[in-house]
Coordinates of C-alpha atoms in Angstrom, one line a residue:
Chain A
M1 CA 0.0 0.0 0.0
D2 CA 1.5 3.2 -1.0
A3 CA -1.2 5.5 0.4
N4 CA -0.2 8.0 3.0
P5 CA -0.9 6.6 6.5
I6 CA -1.3 10.1 7.9
L7 CA -4.5 11.6 6.6
P8 CA -4.7 15.3 7.1
P9 CA -8.3 16.6 7.0
Q10 CA -9.0 16.8 3.3
P11 CA -10.4 19.8 1.7
T12 CA -14.1 19.2 1.4
G13 CA -13.8 17.8 -2.1
L14 CA -16.6 15.7 -3.5
T15 CA -14.3 12.8 -4.5
P16 CA -13.4 10.5 -1.7
P17 CA -9.8 9.5 -1.3
Q18 CA -8.8 7.0 -3.9
A19 CA -7.0 3.8 -3.1
T20 CA -4.5 2.4 -5.6
P21 CA -6.1 2.5 -9.0
A22 CA -6.5 -1.2 -9.6
P23 CA -8.5 -2.7 -12.5
K24 CA -12.0 -2.5 -11.2
P25 CA -14.4 -5.4 -11.5
K26 CA -17.3 -4.9 -13.9
V27 CA -19.9 -2.5 -12.5
V28 CA -23.4 -3.9 -12.9
L29 CA -25.5 -1.2 -11.3
E30 CA -24.4 2.4 -10.8
A31 CA -26.0 5.6 -9.7
R32 CA -24.6 9.1 -9.9
G33 CA -25.8 12.2 -8.0
L34 CA -29.3 10.9 -7.1
V35 CA -31.5 13.5 -5.5
K36 CA -34.9 12.9 -4.0
R37 CA -36.9 15.4 -2.0
Y38 CA -40.2 14.9 -0.1
G39 CA -41.5 18.4 0.5
H40 CA -38.7 20.2 2.4
V41 CA -37.1 16.9 3.5
T42 CA -34.2 15.8 1.4
A43 CA -34.0 12.1 1.5
L44 CA -31.2 11.7 -1.1
D45 CA -28.7 14.6 -1.5
G46 CA -26.7 13.6 -4.5
T47 CA -25.8 10.1 -3.6
D48 CA -23.6 7.8 -5.6
F49 CA -23.9 4.0 -5.7
E50 CA -22.0 1.2 -7.3
L51 CA -22.7 -2.6 -7.4
R52 CA -20.1 -4.9 -8.9
E53 CA -20.3 -8.2 -10.6
G54 CA -20.7 -11.3 -8.3
E55 CA -20.8 -9.4 -5.0
I56 CA -23.0 -9.0 -2.0
L57 CA -23.2 -5.3 -1.3
A58 CA -24.7 -4.2 2.0
V59 CA -26.2 -0.8 2.4
I60 CA -26.2 0.5 5.9
G61 CA -27.2 3.8 7.5
D62 CA -28.9 5.4 10.4
N63 CA -32.7 6.0 10.2
G64 CA -33.3 8.8 7.8
A65 CA -30.0 8.4 6.0
G66 CA -31.8 7.7 2.8
K67 CA -31.0 4.0 2.3
S68 CA -34.6 3.0 1.7
T69 CA -35.1 5.9 -0.7
L70 CA -31.9 4.9 -2.5
I71 CA -33.1 1.3 -2.9
K72 CA -36.5 2.5 -4.0
A73 CA -34.9 4.6 -6.7
L74 CA -32.8 1.6 -7.8
S75 CA -35.8 -0.7 -7.9
G76 CA -38.1 1.8 -9.6
A77 CA -40.5 2.3 -6.7
I78 CA -39.8 6.0 -6.7
I79 CA -38.5 8.3 -9.5
P80 CA -35.5 10.4 -8.4
D81 CA -35.7 14.2 -8.9
A82 CA -32.1 14.3 -10.3
G83 CA -29.2 12.0 -11.0
Y84 CA -28.5 9.0 -13.2
I85 CA -28.8 5.3 -13.0
F86 CA -26.8 3.0 -15.2
L87 CA -27.4 -0.7 -15.6
D88 CA -24.4 -2.5 -17.3
G89 CA -23.1 0.9 -18.2
K90 CA -26.3 2.0 -20.0
P91 CA -28.5 4.8 -18.6
V92 CA -31.9 3.6 -17.4
H93 CA -35.0 5.5 -16.3
F94 CA -37.3 3.4 -14.2
R95 CA -40.8 4.8 -14.0
S96 CA -42.2 1.9 -11.9
P97 CA -41.1 -1.3 -10.3
I98 CA -42.3 -3.1 -13.4
D99 CA -39.7 -1.2 -15.5
A100 CA -36.9 -2.3 -13.1
R101 CA -38.2 -5.8 -13.2
R102 CA -38.2 -5.8 -17.0
A103 CA -34.6 -4.6 -16.9
G104 CA -33.8 -7.7 -14.8
I105 CA -33.7 -6.1 -11.3
E106 CA -35.8 -8.0 -8.8
T107 CA -36.5 -6.7 -5.3
V108 CA -37.5 -8.5 -2.1
Y109 CA -39.4 -6.0 -0.1
Q110 CA -39.2 -5.8 3.7
D111 CA -42.9 -6.4 4.1
L112 CA -42.4 -9.3 1.7
A113 CA -44.9 -8.3 -0.9
V114 CA -46.7 -11.7 -0.9
A115 CA -50.4 -12.4 -1.0
P116 CA -50.8 -14.5 2.1
A117 CA -54.0 -16.2 1.1
M118 CA -52.6 -17.4 -2.2
T119 CA -50.5 -20.4 -2.7
I120 CA -46.7 -20.5 -2.9
A121 CA -46.8 -21.3 -6.6
E122 CA -49.2 -18.5 -7.3
N123 CA -47.1 -16.1 -5.4
L124 CA -43.9 -17.1 -7.2
F125 CA -45.7 -16.4 -10.5
L126 CA -47.8 -13.5 -9.5
G127 CA -48.0 -11.0 -12.3
R128 CA -46.2 -13.3 -14.8
E129 CA -48.3 -16.4 -14.8
I130 CA -47.5 -19.2 -17.1
L131 CA -50.3 -19.6 -19.7
R132 CA -51.5 -22.8 -21.3
P133 CA -50.4 -23.2 -24.9
G134 CA -52.8 -22.3 -27.8
W135 CA -54.5 -19.2 -29.1
L136 CA -57.7 -19.8 -27.0
A137 CA -55.7 -20.1 -23.8
R138 CA -53.8 -16.9 -24.7
L139 CA -57.0 -15.1 -25.4
L140 CA -58.6 -16.2 -22.1
R141 CA -55.3 -15.8 -20.3
W142 CA -55.8 -19.3 -19.1
I143 CA -53.1 -20.2 -16.6
D144 CA -51.2 -23.5 -16.5
K145 CA -51.5 -24.4 -12.9
K146 CA -49.7 -27.7 -13.2
K147 CA -46.7 -26.2 -14.9
M148 CA -46.5 -23.4 -12.4
L149 CA -46.5 -25.9 -9.7
E150 CA -43.7 -27.9 -11.2
E151 CA -41.5 -24.9 -11.9
A152 CA -42.2 -23.6 -8.4
S153 CA -41.1 -26.9 -6.9
A154 CA -37.9 -26.8 -9.1
D155 CA -37.1 -23.2 -8.0
M156 CA -37.6 -23.9 -4.4
K157 CA -35.6 -27.1 -4.6
D158 CA -32.6 -25.2 -6.0
L159 CA -32.7 -23.0 -2.9
K160 CA -33.2 -25.9 -0.5
I161 CA -35.9 -24.2 1.6
G162 CA -37.7 -27.3 2.6
I163 CA -41.3 -26.6 1.9
R164 CA -43.4 -29.6 1.3
S165 CA -46.1 -28.4 -1.1
M166 CA -46.2 -25.5 -3.4
N167 CA -50.0 -25.7 -3.2
Q168 CA -50.2 -24.4 0.4
A169 CA -51.1 -20.8 1.2
V170 CA -48.2 -18.6 2.1
E171 CA -49.9 -17.6 5.4
T172 CA -49.3 -21.2 6.6
L173 CA -45.5 -20.7 6.4
S174 CA -43.1 -19.5 9.1
G175 CA -41.5 -16.1 8.7
G176 CA -38.2 -17.6 7.4
Q177 CA -40.1 -19.7 4.9
R178 CA -42.0 -16.8 3.6
Q179 CA -38.8 -14.9 3.2
G180 CA -37.5 -17.9 1.3
V181 CA -40.5 -17.7 -1.0
A182 CA -39.8 -14.1 -1.7
V183 CA -36.1 -14.7 -2.2
A184 CA -36.8 -17.6 -4.5
R185 CA -39.2 -15.5 -6.5
S186 CA -36.5 -12.9 -7.1
A187 CA -33.7 -15.3 -7.8
A188 CA -35.9 -17.2 -10.3
F189 CA -36.7 -14.1 -12.3
A190 CA -33.7 -11.7 -11.8
R191 CA -31.3 -11.4 -14.8
H192 CA -29.0 -8.7 -13.4
V193 CA -29.5 -7.8 -9.8
V194 CA -31.4 -8.9 -6.7
I195 CA -32.2 -6.2 -4.1
M196 CA -33.2 -7.3 -0.6
D197 CA -34.7 -4.9 2.0
E198 CA -34.1 -6.1 5.5
P199 CA -34.1 -9.8 4.6
T200 CA -33.4 -11.0 8.1
A201 CA -35.5 -8.6 10.1
A202 CA -38.1 -10.2 12.3
L203 CA -36.5 -13.7 11.9
G204 CA -35.2 -15.9 14.6
V205 CA -31.5 -16.9 14.7
K206 CA -31.9 -20.1 12.9
E207 CA -34.2 -18.7 10.2
G208 CA -32.0 -15.7 9.9
N209 CA -29.0 -17.9 9.2
M210 CA -31.0 -19.9 6.7
V211 CA -31.9 -16.7 4.8
L212 CA -28.2 -15.6 4.9
E213 CA -27.3 -18.9 3.4
L214 CA -29.9 -18.4 0.7
I215 CA -28.5 -15.0 -0.2
R216 CA -25.0 -16.5 -0.6
R217 CA -26.5 -19.2 -2.9
V218 CA -28.1 -16.5 -5.0
R219 CA -24.8 -14.7 -5.3
D220 CA -22.9 -17.9 -6.1
S221 CA -25.4 -18.5 -8.8
G222 CA -24.0 -15.4 -10.5
L223 CA -26.4 -12.7 -9.4
P224 CA -25.0 -9.7 -7.5
V225 CA -27.1 -8.9 -4.5
I226 CA -27.8 -5.6 -2.7
I227 CA -29.0 -6.0 0.9
I228 CA -30.2 -3.3 3.3
S229 CA -29.9 -4.3 6.9
H230 CA -29.8 -2.9 10.4
N231 CA -28.3 -6.2 11.7
M232 CA -24.5 -5.4 11.8
P233 CA -23.4 -9.0 12.6
H234 CA -25.4 -10.2 9.6
V235 CA -24.0 -7.5 7.4
F236 CA -20.4 -8.3 8.4
E237 CA -21.0 -12.0 8.0
I238 CA -22.4 -11.8 4.5
A239 CA -21.3 -8.6 2.7
D240 CA -18.4 -8.4 0.3
R241 CA -18.5 -4.6 0.5
I242 CA -20.5 -2.2 2.6
H243 CA -22.0 1.0 1.4
I244 CA -22.5 3.4 4.3
Q245 CA -25.2 6.0 3.7
R246 CA -25.4 9.1 5.8
L247 CA -27.5 12.3 5.4
G248 CA -28.6 11.4 1.9
K249 CA -25.1 10.8 0.6
R250 CA -22.7 7.9 0.3
A251 CA -20.3 8.4 3.3
A252 CA -18.0 5.6 2.5
V253 CA -17.7 2.1 0.9
V254 CA -15.8 -0.2 3.3
N255 CA -14.4 -3.7 3.3
P256 CA -16.0 -5.7 6.1
K257 CA -12.9 -7.9 6.3
T258 CA -10.6 -5.1 7.3
I259 CA -12.8 -2.5 9.1
S260 CA -14.1 -3.0 12.6
M261 CA -17.8 -2.9 13.3
S262 CA -17.4 0.0 15.6
D263 CA -15.6 2.1 12.9
A264 CA -18.4 1.3 10.4
V265 CA -21.0 2.4 13.0
A266 CA -18.9 5.5 13.7
V267 CA -19.1 6.5 10.0
M268 CA -22.7 5.6 9.9
T269 CA -23.5 7.9 12.8
G270 CA -21.1 10.7 11.8
A271 CA -18.7 10.2 14.7
K272 CA -16.0 9.6 12.0
V273 CA -15.7 10.6 8.4
A274 CA -14.3 8.4 5.7
E275 CA -11.1 10.4 5.6
E276 CA -10.3 9.3 9.1
L277 CA -10.4 5.7 8.2
S278 CA -7.3 3.8 7.2
P279 CA -7.2 3.4 3.5
E280 CA -7.1 -0.4 3.5
T281 CA -10.6 -0.5 5.1
L282 CA -12.0 1.4 2.2
A283 CA -13.4 -0.5 -0.8
Y284 CA -14.1 1.9 -3.6
Chain B
M1 CA -38.9 -43.2 6.1
A2 CA -36.1 -40.9 5.2
E3 CA -36.7 -37.1 5.4
Q4 CA -38.4 -35.9 2.3
Q5 CA -36.4 -34.0 -0.2
P6 CA -37.4 -30.4 0.3
G7 CA -39.8 -28.9 -2.1
T8 CA -40.2 -32.0 -4.2
T9 CA -43.4 -33.7 -3.1
Q10 CA -46.8 -32.6 -4.4
K11 CA -49.0 -34.5 -2.0
P12 CA -52.0 -32.4 -1.2
G13 CA -51.1 -32.0 2.3
S14 CA -52.1 -30.7 5.6
F15 CA -55.4 -29.7 7.1
L16 CA -54.4 -26.1 6.9
E17 CA -53.9 -26.3 3.2
R18 CA -57.5 -27.1 2.7
L19 CA -58.7 -24.2 4.8
P20 CA -60.2 -22.3 1.8
S21 CA -62.6 -25.1 1.1
L22 CA -63.6 -25.1 4.8
S23 CA -65.0 -21.7 4.4
I24 CA -67.6 -23.2 2.2
L25 CA -68.2 -26.2 4.4
G26 CA -70.0 -24.1 7.1
P27 CA -72.7 -22.8 4.7
L28 CA -73.0 -26.2 3.1
V29 CA -73.8 -27.7 6.5
A30 CA -76.3 -24.9 7.3
L31 CA -78.0 -25.5 4.0
L32 CA -78.3 -29.3 4.6
L33 CA -79.7 -28.8 8.1
A34 CA -82.2 -26.3 6.7
V35 CA -83.2 -28.7 4.0
V36 CA -83.7 -31.6 6.4
F37 CA -85.6 -29.4 8.8
F38 CA -88.0 -28.0 6.3
S39 CA -88.5 -31.4 4.7
L40 CA -89.7 -32.7 8.0
Q41 CA -92.0 -29.7 8.5
S42 CA -93.6 -29.6 5.1
E43 CA -94.1 -32.4 2.6
R44 CA -94.3 -29.8 -0.2
F45 CA -90.8 -28.6 0.5
L46 CA -88.7 -31.4 -0.9
T47 CA -90.0 -31.4 -4.5
G48 CA -88.4 -30.6 -7.8
Q49 CA -91.1 -28.0 -8.4
N50 CA -90.4 -26.2 -5.2
F51 CA -86.6 -26.2 -5.8
S52 CA -87.2 -24.8 -9.2
L53 CA -89.3 -22.1 -7.6
I54 CA -86.5 -21.3 -5.1
L55 CA -84.0 -21.0 -7.9
Q56 CA -86.3 -18.7 -9.8
Q57 CA -86.8 -16.6 -6.7
I58 CA -83.1 -16.2 -6.1
S59 CA -82.0 -15.7 -9.7
V60 CA -82.0 -11.9 -9.7
V61 CA -80.2 -11.6 -6.4
A62 CA -77.8 -14.3 -7.3
V63 CA -76.8 -12.6 -10.5
L64 CA -76.4 -9.3 -8.7
A65 CA -74.3 -11.1 -6.1
I66 CA -71.8 -12.1 -8.8
G67 CA -70.9 -8.4 -9.2
Q68 CA -71.0 -8.0 -5.4
T69 CA -68.6 -10.9 -5.0
L70 CA -66.1 -9.6 -7.5
I71 CA -66.1 -6.3 -5.7
I72 CA -65.9 -7.8 -2.2
L73 CA -63.0 -10.0 -3.3
T74 CA -61.1 -6.7 -4.0
A75 CA -61.9 -5.7 -0.4
G76 CA -64.5 -3.2 -1.7
I77 CA -68.3 -3.1 -1.3
D78 CA -71.1 -1.9 -3.5
L79 CA -74.3 -0.5 -2.0
S80 CA -75.7 0.7 -5.3
V81 CA -76.4 -2.7 -6.8
G82 CA -80.2 -2.9 -6.6
F83 CA -80.8 0.8 -7.4
V84 CA -78.5 0.7 -10.4
M85 CA -80.3 -2.4 -11.6
A86 CA -83.7 -0.6 -11.2
L87 CA -82.5 2.2 -13.3
G88 CA -81.3 -0.3 -15.9
T89 CA -84.7 -1.9 -16.0
M90 CA -86.4 1.4 -16.4
V91 CA -84.2 2.3 -19.4
M92 CA -84.8 -1.1 -21.0
A93 CA -88.5 -0.8 -20.6
K94 CA -89.1 2.9 -21.5
F95 CA -86.6 2.9 -24.4
A96 CA -88.7 0.0 -26.0
V97 CA -92.2 1.0 -24.9
E98 CA -92.1 4.8 -25.2
L99 CA -89.2 5.5 -27.6
G100 CA -90.0 2.5 -29.8
L101 CA -86.5 1.3 -30.0
P102 CA -86.0 -2.4 -31.1
P103 CA -86.4 -4.4 -27.9
L104 CA -82.9 -5.9 -28.0
L105 CA -81.4 -2.4 -28.5
A106 CA -83.4 -1.1 -25.6
I107 CA -82.1 -3.9 -23.4
L108 CA -78.6 -3.2 -24.6
C109 CA -79.1 0.5 -23.6
G110 CA -80.2 -0.5 -20.2
M111 CA -77.0 -2.6 -19.8
V112 CA -74.9 0.2 -21.0
V113 CA -76.4 2.4 -18.3
T114 CA -75.7 -0.1 -15.5
T115 CA -72.2 -0.8 -16.8
A116 CA -71.6 3.0 -16.9
F117 CA -72.7 3.3 -13.3
G118 CA -70.2 0.5 -12.4
F119 CA -67.5 2.4 -14.3
L120 CA -68.5 5.6 -12.4
N121 CA -68.1 3.8 -9.1
G122 CA -64.7 2.3 -10.1
F123 CA -63.6 5.7 -11.5
L124 CA -64.3 7.6 -8.3
I125 CA -62.8 4.9 -6.2
T126 CA -59.5 4.6 -8.2
R127 CA -59.1 8.1 -9.5
F128 CA -59.8 10.0 -6.3
R129 CA -59.0 7.1 -3.9
L130 CA -62.4 7.4 -2.2
P131 CA -63.8 4.7 0.0
P132 CA -66.1 2.3 -1.9
F133 CA -68.7 2.5 0.9
I134 CA -69.2 6.2 0.5
V135 CA -68.9 6.3 -3.3
T136 CA -71.5 3.6 -3.8
L137 CA -73.7 5.1 -1.1
G138 CA -73.7 8.3 -3.2
T139 CA -74.3 6.5 -6.6
M140 CA -77.0 4.5 -4.9
N141 CA -78.9 7.7 -4.2
I142 CA -78.2 9.1 -7.6
A143 CA -79.4 5.9 -9.3
F144 CA -82.5 5.9 -7.2
A145 CA -83.3 9.6 -7.9
L146 CA -82.7 9.2 -11.6
T147 CA -85.0 6.1 -11.7
Q148 CA -87.8 8.1 -10.0
I149 CA -87.3 11.2 -12.1
Y150 CA -87.1 9.3 -15.4
S151 CA -90.1 7.1 -14.6
R152 CA -92.1 9.8 -12.9
A153 CA -92.5 7.1 -10.3
Q154 CA -94.7 5.2 -12.7
T155 CA -94.4 1.5 -13.3
V156 CA -93.9 0.6 -17.0
S157 CA -95.8 -2.4 -18.4
G158 CA -96.6 -3.9 -21.8
L159 CA -93.1 -5.0 -22.4
P160 CA -92.1 -6.7 -25.6
E161 CA -91.4 -10.4 -25.9
A162 CA -87.6 -10.0 -25.8
H163 CA -87.7 -8.4 -22.4
L164 CA -89.6 -11.4 -21.0
F165 CA -87.3 -14.0 -22.6
W166 CA -85.7 -15.3 -19.5
G167 CA -89.1 -16.1 -18.0
N168 CA -89.8 -18.7 -20.6
T169 CA -89.8 -22.2 -19.3
F170 CA -88.8 -25.7 -20.3
R171 CA -89.3 -29.1 -18.7
I172 CA -86.9 -31.6 -17.2
G173 CA -89.2 -34.5 -16.3
E174 CA -91.8 -33.1 -14.0
T175 CA -89.9 -30.0 -13.1
V176 CA -90.4 -26.7 -15.0
L177 CA -87.4 -24.5 -15.2
T178 CA -87.0 -21.0 -16.5
Y179 CA -84.2 -20.0 -19.0
G180 CA -83.3 -17.4 -16.4
V181 CA -82.2 -20.1 -13.9
V182 CA -80.1 -21.7 -16.6
L183 CA -78.5 -18.3 -17.4
M184 CA -77.8 -17.8 -13.7
I185 CA -76.0 -21.1 -13.5
V186 CA -74.0 -20.5 -16.7
L187 CA -72.9 -17.1 -15.5
Y188 CA -71.7 -18.6 -12.3
L189 CA -69.7 -21.2 -14.2
V190 CA -68.2 -18.6 -16.5
V191 CA -67.2 -16.4 -13.5
W192 CA -65.8 -19.4 -11.6
F193 CA -63.6 -20.2 -14.6
F194 CA -62.5 -16.6 -14.8
L195 CA -61.6 -16.3 -11.1
S196 CA -59.8 -19.6 -10.6
E197 CA -58.3 -20.3 -14.0
T198 CA -57.2 -17.1 -15.6
A199 CA -54.4 -14.6 -14.9
P200 CA -56.7 -11.6 -14.5
G201 CA -58.9 -13.6 -12.1
R202 CA -56.0 -14.4 -9.9
H203 CA -54.9 -10.8 -10.1
L204 CA -58.2 -9.8 -8.7
Y205 CA -57.6 -12.0 -5.7
A206 CA -54.1 -10.6 -5.2
V207 CA -55.4 -7.0 -5.3
G208 CA -57.9 -7.9 -2.6
N209 CA -55.4 -9.8 -0.6
N210 CA -52.4 -7.5 -0.6
P211 CA -52.8 -4.5 -2.9
E212 CA -49.3 -3.3 -2.3
A213 CA -47.8 -6.7 -3.1
A214 CA -49.9 -6.9 -6.2
R215 CA -48.6 -3.4 -7.3
L216 CA -45.0 -4.3 -6.6
M217 CA -45.4 -7.5 -8.6
G218 CA -46.5 -5.4 -11.6
I219 CA -50.2 -5.9 -11.5
P220 CA -52.0 -2.7 -12.5
T221 CA -54.1 -2.6 -9.4
Q222 CA -56.1 0.5 -10.2
R223 CA -57.0 -0.9 -13.6
V224 CA -58.1 -4.2 -12.0
L225 CA -60.3 -2.3 -9.6
L226 CA -61.8 -0.1 -12.3
L227 CA -62.6 -3.1 -14.5
T228 CA -64.0 -5.0 -11.5
Y229 CA -66.6 -2.3 -10.8
T230 CA -67.4 -1.9 -14.5
I231 CA -67.9 -5.7 -15.0
A232 CA -70.1 -5.7 -11.8
G233 CA -72.2 -3.0 -13.4
F234 CA -72.6 -5.3 -16.5
F235 CA -73.9 -8.1 -14.3
Y236 CA -76.4 -5.7 -12.7
G237 CA -77.7 -5.1 -16.2
I238 CA -78.2 -8.8 -16.8
A239 CA -79.9 -9.0 -13.4
G240 CA -82.2 -6.2 -14.5
W241 CA -83.2 -8.1 -17.6
L242 CA -83.9 -11.2 -15.5
L243 CA -86.0 -9.1 -13.1
I244 CA -88.3 -7.7 -15.8
S245 CA -88.6 -11.2 -17.3
R246 CA -89.8 -12.4 -13.9
T247 CA -92.2 -9.5 -13.1
S248 CA -93.2 -8.4 -16.6
V249 CA -93.0 -4.8 -15.6
A250 CA -90.3 -2.2 -14.8
D251 CA -90.9 -1.0 -11.3
P252 CA -89.2 2.2 -10.2
N253 CA -89.2 0.9 -6.6
A254 CA -87.6 -2.4 -7.4
G255 CA -84.2 -3.3 -6.1
Q256 CA -84.4 -1.7 -2.7
T257 CA -83.7 -4.8 -0.6
E258 CA -81.3 -6.3 -3.0
N259 CA -78.3 -4.4 -1.7
L260 CA -78.3 -6.2 1.6
E261 CA -79.4 -9.5 0.1
T262 CA -76.4 -9.6 -2.2
I263 CA -74.1 -8.9 0.6
T264 CA -75.8 -11.6 2.7
A265 CA -75.4 -14.1 -0.1
V266 CA -71.7 -13.2 -0.5
V267 CA -70.9 -13.4 3.2
L268 CA -73.0 -16.6 3.8
G269 CA -71.0 -18.1 0.9
G270 CA -67.8 -17.7 2.8
T271 CA -66.2 -14.8 1.0
S272 CA -64.3 -12.5 3.3
L273 CA -65.3 -8.9 3.6
F274 CA -61.6 -8.2 4.1
G275 CA -60.9 -9.2 0.4
G276 CA -58.9 -11.7 -1.4
R277 CA -60.6 -14.8 0.0
G278 CA -63.6 -16.6 -1.2
V279 CA -65.1 -18.6 -4.1
I280 CA -67.9 -17.5 -6.4
L281 CA -69.8 -20.8 -6.1
G282 CA -70.0 -20.0 -2.4
T283 CA -72.1 -17.0 -3.2
L284 CA -74.5 -19.1 -5.2
L285 CA -74.7 -21.4 -2.2
G286 CA -75.3 -18.3 0.0
A287 CA -78.1 -17.1 -2.2
I288 CA -79.6 -20.6 -2.2
I289 CA -79.5 -20.7 1.6
V290 CA -81.4 -17.4 1.9
G291 CA -83.9 -18.7 -0.7
V292 CA -84.3 -22.0 1.1
F293 CA -85.0 -20.2 4.4
R294 CA -87.5 -17.8 2.9
N295 CA -89.3 -20.6 1.0
G296 CA -89.2 -23.0 3.9
L297 CA -90.5 -20.5 6.5
T298 CA -93.2 -19.5 4.1
L299 CA -94.3 -23.1 3.6
T300 CA -94.3 -23.7 7.3
G301 CA -96.4 -20.6 7.8
V302 CA -93.9 -18.4 9.6
S303 CA -94.5 -14.7 9.2
S304 CA -92.2 -12.9 6.8
V305 CA -90.8 -10.8 9.6
Y306 CA -89.2 -13.9 11.1
Q307 CA -87.6 -14.6 7.7
V308 CA -85.9 -11.2 7.9
L309 CA -84.9 -11.9 11.5
I310 CA -83.3 -15.2 10.6
T311 CA -81.5 -13.7 7.6
G312 CA -80.1 -11.1 9.9
I313 CA -78.8 -13.7 12.4
L314 CA -77.3 -15.8 9.6
V315 CA -75.3 -12.8 8.3
I316 CA -74.0 -11.9 11.7
L317 CA -72.9 -15.5 12.2
A318 CA -71.2 -15.6 8.9
V319 CA -69.3 -12.3 9.4
T320 CA -68.3 -13.4 12.9
A321 CA -66.8 -16.6 11.5
D322 CA -65.0 -14.5 8.9
Q323 CA -63.5 -12.2 11.5
I324 CA -62.4 -15.1 13.8
S325 CA -60.8 -16.9 10.9
K326 CA -59.0 -13.8 9.9
R327 CA -57.6 -13.3 13.4
R328 CA -56.4 -16.8 13.6
S329 CA -54.3 -16.5 10.4

């Protein structure tokens, strides 16, 4: 490392201190200068974002730091007031979650976004049901329940969630299993990115670990994953890099293998700024 | 036996899985008990002719209740059903009798009016995010007033043949059935297919069950709602045609008790007022239950006030069951 170990307070430049310029891995999803205001509240104040190939990127931040707003902008749930989003280097403009999904970004929402009274298979295919073959079926939009059941079983088997029947209502499942359904749905349909909002919140220890394992499996299948979480041990256990959001901006991107949890929290709460961290803990 | 490979078996499993069909079991038991009871009380009850009569008596409410079921499945409610139907019948009758339009065209105009009212309900609910209860309370009064104004509170009679078509009868053995009853059953089968076998039908359930989830999964929830209310209006038009076929007149005061009767049928049939749960054939069952109680109590000489009383009790029981099952889940 040739970076200066002594870091004088930097002039308030917009560019964070750069580590050694190494060949960066391919960037899958990128945002530049995102701004979102709600009335006089500025949720995003020109934030940047970068997700690389094959990684799990955790987004952490205090309440009101704008992490949910950031994720909503990336998943199309809100439209930013300013700034740019690039997917595989190409600018994209999501006007709705459907746009983002069409572009290959799947989101697992915190409140799970499942229809509890409907079956697992139906939930997996909600909004993109498999239709029976033939013009009549197409005209009537006649769904192929059997095929949906088979494919649902295959998807869930891949993720090893251990649910017996795809024909049972989601409300009969435990919290972890429901989360599993939501993750499986995203993993089955995502082509570029999976976003997970608080995937382990409200889960017990065992189920939380099951979901973490699930997230790793999704990454290992080749999909980069963004997770937002308040659970620091989980974040440090699973993330390849950590994006710290503070006051509507990206405060730092750090490496969970080299930074201490207390330093990460210090940046998150503003007790430290990125410039005070030692360079090897940064992961830009 | 070794532990099952996760997610591979398709055995129709646990008791919990079959819960939805349980919601229809209660009404079915109630119906069977009522049938047994009335059969013991009156020998005229358990005859084909009497059951044909019951089906005729419920046909209008049952067809209205199709629209009501669709709406309640989206977690909405429609209080304007009967009054919109009455307006439709008035248009069907007066356009033919007074304006001299071809009968079928007049009927079509009536259906356009009821469908437009359904659209209006849906538009106000989706565009301005108004609660369905208030919107349809408003359109209920508007439809009632329009009916009275347009008809000058006069009954219209002397209707052409086409208007009375569904009252025509045919025989199966000893039993005489009307075409109207057949239409009712066909409509129920069509809507059953739509709700359980097509993508838009499943979307309707999803919108009622968790609208936010449906939206995030890319279902155009507002359009689903708008279409649901509009289609319901179309069914009110068909019910209007059935009504004038049965009564041979267009009565400006018709349809006033149908609002609660449709809701009764839906709730008795096991559809949840909270939306997203229920089956359309349950509504038919619910309508039959009300019909059987009415008919049976009449045959056993019980005053009609008690029929109303018992219907009221049945509704409260059904809603309570719905609330308890919701809390459990």
